[in-house]
Coordinates of C-alpha atoms in Angstrom, one line a residue:
Chain A
X1 CA -25.8 -20.8 3.0
X2 CA -28.4 -18.1 3.0
X3 CA -26.4 -16.0 5.5
X4 CA -23.7 -15.2 3.0
X5 CA -25.6 -14.9 -0.2
X6 CA -26.0 -11.2 0.1
X7 CA -22.4 -10.9 1.0
X8 CA -21.4 -12.8 -2.1
X9 CA -23.4 -10.6 -4.4
X10 CA -22.1 -7.5 -2.8
X11 CA -18.6 -8.9 -3.0
X12 CA -18.8 -9.0 -6.8
X13 CA -18.6 -5.2 -6.8
X14 CA -15.2 -4.9 -5.1
X15 CA -13.4 -8.2 -5.7
X16 CA -10.7 -8.7 -8.3
X17 CA -12.2 -10.2 -11.4
X18 CA -10.7 -12.2 -14.2
X19 CA -11.4 -10.7 -17.6
X20 CA -9.6 -13.0 -20.0
X21 CA -8.3 -16.5 -19.5
X22 CA -5.1 -17.3 -21.3
X23 CA -5.2 -20.4 -23.4
X24 CA -2.3 -22.2 -21.7
X25 CA -1.5 -23.4 -18.2
X26 CA 1.5 -22.5 -16.0
X27 CA 2.5 -25.1 -13.5
X28 CA -0.9 -26.7 -13.7
X29 CA -3.0 -23.7 -12.9
X30 CA -5.0 -21.3 -15.1
X31 CA -3.7 -17.8 -15.8
X32 CA -6.1 -15.0 -15.9
X33 CA -5.8 -11.4 -17.1
X34 CA -7.4 -9.7 -14.1
X35 CA -8.7 -6.1 -13.6
X36 CA -5.5 -5.4 -11.7
X37 CA -3.3 -6.3 -14.7
X38 CA -5.4 -4.2 -17.1
X39 CA -5.5 -1.1 -14.8
X40 CA -1.8 -1.3 -14.1
X41 CA -1.1 -1.4 -17.8
X42 CA -3.3 1.6 -18.3
X43 CA -1.4 3.4 -15.5
X44 CA 1.9 2.5 -17.0
X45 CA 0.7 3.9 -20.3
X46 CA -0.5 7.1 -18.6
X47 CA 2.9 7.6 -16.9
X48 CA 4.8 6.8 -20.1
X49 CA 2.8 9.4 -22.1
X50 CA 3.3 11.9 -19.3
X51 CA 7.0 11.2 -19.3
X52 CA 7.3 11.6 -23.1
X53 CA 5.4 14.9 -22.9
X54 CA 7.5 16.2 -20.0
X55 CA 10.7 15.0 -21.8
X56 CA 9.9 16.9 -25.0
X57 CA 9.0 19.9 -22.9
X58 CA 12.3 19.9 -21.0
X59 CA 14.4 19.5 -24.2
X60 CA 13.6 23.2 -24.8
X61 CA 13.5 24.2 -21.2
X62 CA 13.4 27.9 -20.4
X63 CA 15.4 29.9 -17.9
X64 CA 12.3 31.3 -16.3
X65 CA 9.9 28.3 -16.0
X66 CA 6.2 28.6 -16.8
X67 CA 3.2 26.2 -16.7
X68 CA 4.1 22.5 -16.8
X69 CA 7.9 23.1 -16.3
X70 CA 7.2 25.0 -13.2
X71 CA 5.0 22.2 -11.8
X72 CA 7.5 19.5 -12.6
X73 CA 10.4 21.4 -11.1
X74 CA 8.4 22.0 -7.9
X75 CA 7.5 18.2 -7.7
X76 CA 11.1 17.2 -8.3
X77 CA 12.3 19.6 -5.6
X78 CA 9.7 18.2 -3.1
X79 CA 10.8 14.7 -3.9
X80 CA 14.4 15.6 -3.4
X81 CA 13.6 17.3 -0.2
X82 CA 11.8 14.2 1.1
X83 CA 14.7 12.0 0.2
X84 CA 17.2 14.5 1.7
X85 CA 15.5 14.4 5.1
X86 CA 16.3 10.7 5.5
X87 CA 19.2 9.8 3.2
X88 CA 21.2 13.0 3.3
X89 CA 24.3 12.9 1.2
X90 CA 23.4 9.4 -0.2
X91 CA 20.2 10.8 -1.8
X92 CA 21.5 10.7 -5.4
X93 CA 22.1 7.0 -5.4
X94 CA 18.5 6.1 -4.5
X95 CA 16.4 9.0 -5.8
X96 CA 15.7 7.1 -9.1
X97 CA 14.1 4.1 -7.4
X98 CA 12.3 6.2 -4.8
X99 CA 11.0 8.6 -7.4
X100 CA 9.8 5.7 -9.6
X101 CA 7.9 3.9 -6.9
X102 CA 6.5 7.2 -5.6
X103 CA 5.0 8.1 -9.0
X104 CA 3.8 4.6 -9.7
X105 CA 2.1 4.1 -6.3
X106 CA 0.6 7.6 -6.3
X107 CA -0.9 7.2 -9.7
X108 CA -2.2 3.7 -8.7
X109 CA -3.8 5.1 -5.5
X110 CA -5.4 8.0 -7.3
X111 CA -6.8 5.8 -10.1
X112 CA -9.9 5.2 -8.1
X113 CA -11.0 8.6 -9.2
X114 CA -11.5 7.5 -12.8
X115 CA -13.4 4.4 -11.9
X116 CA -10.6 1.9 -12.0
X117 CA -10.0 -0.7 -9.2
X118 CA -6.7 0.5 -7.8
X119 CA -3.9 -2.0 -8.7
X120 CA -2.4 -1.4 -5.2
X121 CA -5.5 -3.0 -3.7
X122 CA -4.2 -6.3 -5.0
X123 CA -1.7 -8.0 -2.7
X124 CA 0.2 -9.2 -5.8
X125 CA 1.2 -5.7 -6.7
X126 CA 2.2 -4.5 -3.2
X127 CA 4.0 -7.7 -2.4
X128 CA 6.2 -7.2 -5.5
X129 CA 7.0 -3.6 -4.4
X130 CA 7.9 -5.0 -0.9
X131 CA 10.1 -7.6 -2.4
X132 CA 12.0 -4.9 -4.4
X133 CA 12.5 -3.0 -1.2
X134 CA 13.7 -6.1 0.5
X135 CA 16.1 -6.9 -2.3
X136 CA 17.6 -3.4 -2.3
X137 CA 18.0 -3.5 1.5
X138 CA 19.7 -6.9 1.6
X139 CA 22.0 -5.9 -1.4
X140 CA 23.0 -2.7 0.4
X141 CA 23.6 -4.6 3.6
X142 CA 25.9 -7.2 2.0
X143 CA 27.7 -4.6 -0.1
X144 CA 28.4 -2.2 2.8
X145 CA 28.9 -4.7 5.7
X146 CA 30.0 -7.9 4.0
X147 CA 29.9 -10.8 6.4
X148 CA 29.0 -8.5 9.1
X149 CA 25.5 -8.3 7.6
X150 CA 24.9 -11.9 8.5
X151 CA 26.8 -12.0 11.8
X152 CA 24.8 -8.9 12.8
X153 CA 21.9 -11.3 13.1
X154 CA 23.6 -12.9 16.1
X155 CA 24.0 -9.6 17.9
X156 CA 23.8 -8.8 20.8
X157 CA 23.2 -12.5 21.9
X158 CA 23.2 -15.6 19.7
X159 CA 19.9 -16.7 21.3
X160 CA 18.2 -13.7 19.6
X161 CA 19.0 -15.0 16.1
X162 CA 15.4 -16.3 15.3
X163 CA 13.9 -13.0 16.4
X164 CA 16.4 -11.0 14.4
X165 CA 15.7 -13.2 11.3
X166 CA 11.9 -12.7 11.7
X167 CA 12.5 -9.0 12.1
X168 CA 14.4 -8.9 8.9
X169 CA 11.7 -10.8 6.9
X170 CA 8.8 -8.9 8.5
X171 CA 9.8 -5.6 6.9
X172 CA 8.7 -6.3 3.3
X173 CA 5.6 -8.1 4.6
X174 CA 4.6 -5.3 6.9
X175 CA 5.1 -2.4 4.4
X176 CA 3.3 -4.3 1.6
X177 CA 0.4 -5.3 3.9
X178 CA 0.0 -1.7 5.1
X179 CA -0.3 -0.3 1.6
X180 CA -2.6 -3.2 0.5
X181 CA -4.9 -3.1 3.5
X182 CA -5.4 0.7 3.4
X183 CA -6.3 0.7 -0.3
X184 CA -8.5 -2.5 0.1
X185 CA -10.4 -0.9 2.9
X186 CA -11.1 2.1 0.7
X187 CA -12.2 -0.1 -2.2
X188 CA -14.5 -2.1 0.1
X189 CA -16.0 1.0 1.7
X190 CA -16.8 2.5 -1.7
X191 CA -18.1 -0.9 -3.0
X192 CA -20.4 -1.2 0.0
X193 CA -21.6 2.4 -0.4
X194 CA -22.3 2.0 -4.1
X195 CA -23.9 -1.4 -3.6
X196 CA -26.2 -0.6 -0.7
X197 CA -27.6 2.9 -1.0
X198 CA -30.4 3.7 -3.4
X199 CA -29.8 5.7 -6.5
X200 CA -30.3 9.2 -5.1
X201 CA -27.8 8.7 -2.3
X202 CA -25.0 7.9 -4.7
X203 CA -24.6 11.4 -5.9
X204 CA -23.4 13.6 -3.0
X205 CA -21.7 11.6 -0.3
X206 CA -19.3 9.5 -2.4
X207 CA -17.3 12.6 -3.3
X208 CA -16.5 13.0 0.4
X209 CA -15.7 9.3 0.7
X210 CA -13.5 9.4 -2.4
X211 CA -11.7 12.5 -1.1
X212 CA -10.9 10.8 2.2
X213 CA -10.3 7.2 1.1
X214 CA -8.6 7.7 -2.2
X215 CA -7.0 11.1 -2.0
X216 CA -6.0 11.5 1.6
X217 CA -5.3 7.9 2.5
X218 CA -3.7 7.2 -0.9
X219 CA -1.3 10.2 -0.6
X220 CA -0.4 9.4 3.0
X221 CA 0.3 5.7 2.2
X222 CA 2.5 6.6 -0.8
X223 CA 4.5 8.9 1.4
X224 CA 4.8 6.3 4.1
X225 CA 5.8 3.6 1.7
X226 CA 8.6 5.7 0.3
X227 CA 9.7 7.0 3.7
X228 CA 9.9 3.5 5.2
X229 CA 11.8 2.2 2.2
X230 CA 14.3 5.0 2.7
X231 CA 14.5 4.3 6.4
X232 CA 15.2 0.6 5.9
X233 CA 17.8 1.4 3.2
X234 CA 19.4 4.0 5.4
X235 CA 19.8 1.5 8.2
X236 CA 22.1 -0.6 6.0
X237 CA 24.3 2.2 4.8
Chain B
X1 CA -27.2 -31.5 12.7
X2 CA -29.8 -30.5 15.3
X3 CA -32.4 -27.8 14.6
X4 CA -31.7 -28.0 10.9
X5 CA -28.4 -26.1 11.0
X6 CA -26.0 -27.6 8.5
X7 CA -22.3 -27.9 9.3
X8 CA -21.6 -25.4 6.5
X9 CA -23.9 -22.8 7.9
X10 CA -22.4 -23.3 11.4
X11 CA -18.9 -22.7 9.9
X12 CA -20.1 -19.5 8.1
X13 CA -21.7 -18.2 11.3
X14 CA -18.5 -18.8 13.3
X15 CA -16.4 -17.2 10.6
X16 CA -18.6 -14.1 10.8
X17 CA -18.2 -14.0 14.6
X18 CA -14.5 -14.4 14.2
X19 CA -14.3 -11.6 11.7
X20 CA -16.1 -9.3 14.1
X21 CA -13.8 -10.3 16.9
X22 CA -10.8 -9.7 14.7
X23 CA -11.8 -6.1 14.3
X24 CA -11.3 -5.5 18.1
X25 CA -7.8 -4.9 16.9
X26 CA -9.0 -1.5 15.8
X27 CA -9.0 -0.2 19.4
X28 CA -5.2 -0.1 19.7
X29 CA -4.4 1.9 16.6
X30 CA -7.1 4.4 17.5
X31 CA -5.7 5.1 20.9
X32 CA -2.1 5.1 19.6
X33 CA -2.9 7.5 16.7
X34 CA -4.8 9.8 19.1
X35 CA -1.9 10.0 21.5
X36 CA 0.5 10.7 18.6
X37 CA -1.8 13.4 17.2
X38 CA -2.2 15.0 20.7
X39 CA 1.5 15.2 21.3
X40 CA 2.0 16.5 17.8
X41 CA -0.5 19.3 18.4
X42 CA 1.2 20.2 21.7
X43 CA 4.6 20.2 20.0
X44 CA 3.3 22.6 17.3
X45 CA 1.9 24.8 20.0
X46 CA 5.3 25.0 21.7
X47 CA 7.4 25.4 18.5
X48 CA 5.3 26.5 15.6
X49 CA 8.4 27.0 13.4
X50 CA 9.0 23.2 13.2
X51 CA 5.4 22.4 12.0
X52 CA 6.3 20.6 8.8
X53 CA 8.9 18.4 10.5
X54 CA 6.5 17.5 13.3
X55 CA 3.7 16.8 10.9
X56 CA 5.7 14.4 8.8
X57 CA 7.1 12.6 11.8
X58 CA 3.6 12.3 13.3
X59 CA 2.1 10.9 10.1
X60 CA 4.9 8.4 9.7
X61 CA 4.5 7.2 13.3
X62 CA 0.7 7.1 12.9
X63 CA 1.0 5.0 9.8
X64 CA 3.3 2.5 11.5
X65 CA 0.9 2.3 14.5
X66 CA -2.0 1.7 12.1
X67 CA -0.4 -1.6 10.9
X68 CA -1.8 -3.9 13.7
X69 CA -5.3 -2.7 13.1
X70 CA -4.9 -3.4 9.4
X71 CA -3.7 -6.9 10.2
X72 CA -7.0 -7.4 12.0
X73 CA -8.8 -6.0 8.9
X74 CA -7.0 -8.5 6.6
X75 CA -7.9 -11.4 8.9
X76 CA -11.5 -10.3 9.0
X77 CA -11.7 -10.0 5.2
X78 CA -10.1 -13.4 4.7
X79 CA -12.6 -15.0 7.0
X80 CA -15.6 -13.2 5.4
X81 CA -14.8 -13.5 1.6
X82 CA -12.0 -16.0 1.0
X83 CA -13.7 -18.6 3.4
X84 CA -10.6 -20.7 4.3
X85 CA -12.8 -23.2 6.3
X86 CA -15.2 -24.3 3.6
X87 CA -16.3 -27.9 4.0

């Protein structure tokens, strides 16, 4: 028992915590409002306010952009360029979804900077994103290939059906686990750092750790999630 | 049990050893990412004009190669903190 006592106290600093217990039960189990739920609500609120501000700004958009308009146009162009490189002429059909998850995941990943536990470091969030991707991929496959989407599983040999089926279901699991594990490793590293070093050591080094684990890793993983979603969708077009 | 080690402590100790062994999975992605970065650098050296394309392809490949190492990390974290083998 004593072996893991330190580990348990340390684990308190980076595990998901329940904040408020709802007064009813669902399917016989308690429902908790966790830190993940609260921080994802806050992030949704931030994105909503940002969207309203940008929307009111663009209602009186100028011919020669300045300030915020300039930044937004640059970001949209970068997003369109990213989608263009994979989807090509089909870009306009998917840019809404890709852009939405890009902004959401990026804001989630960077929320570690303002002291929140990133919602994407909870498997519940990333698994939902993976399921969305899976649903879109399957829908596009059925829409574009019809019955061929299912008979394609028996290609090139019928014996390979189980492997093809596993390959199809492994996609959402692997992209969601990749995002989750990257963010979780960042949260654990920072939790260990803040939990173990004395007070003086907490000032300088975490800025480097935050820059690598939150900023670099978070941006790369956002990019990779969106790229892989587009690659999977593009396979079914 | 003998020597005063309880069954629970024995399971915790074995879980910790298993978590350490699971992180051997980190070797593969390290080698793979290094190879990808090396070829990316040599490609930029040969064709500096295609730098942005090469970088994005390299990062995508590295992130996919990283997955197996992250599976090892997830297994280790589950063994250490979720404790699936509690008595």
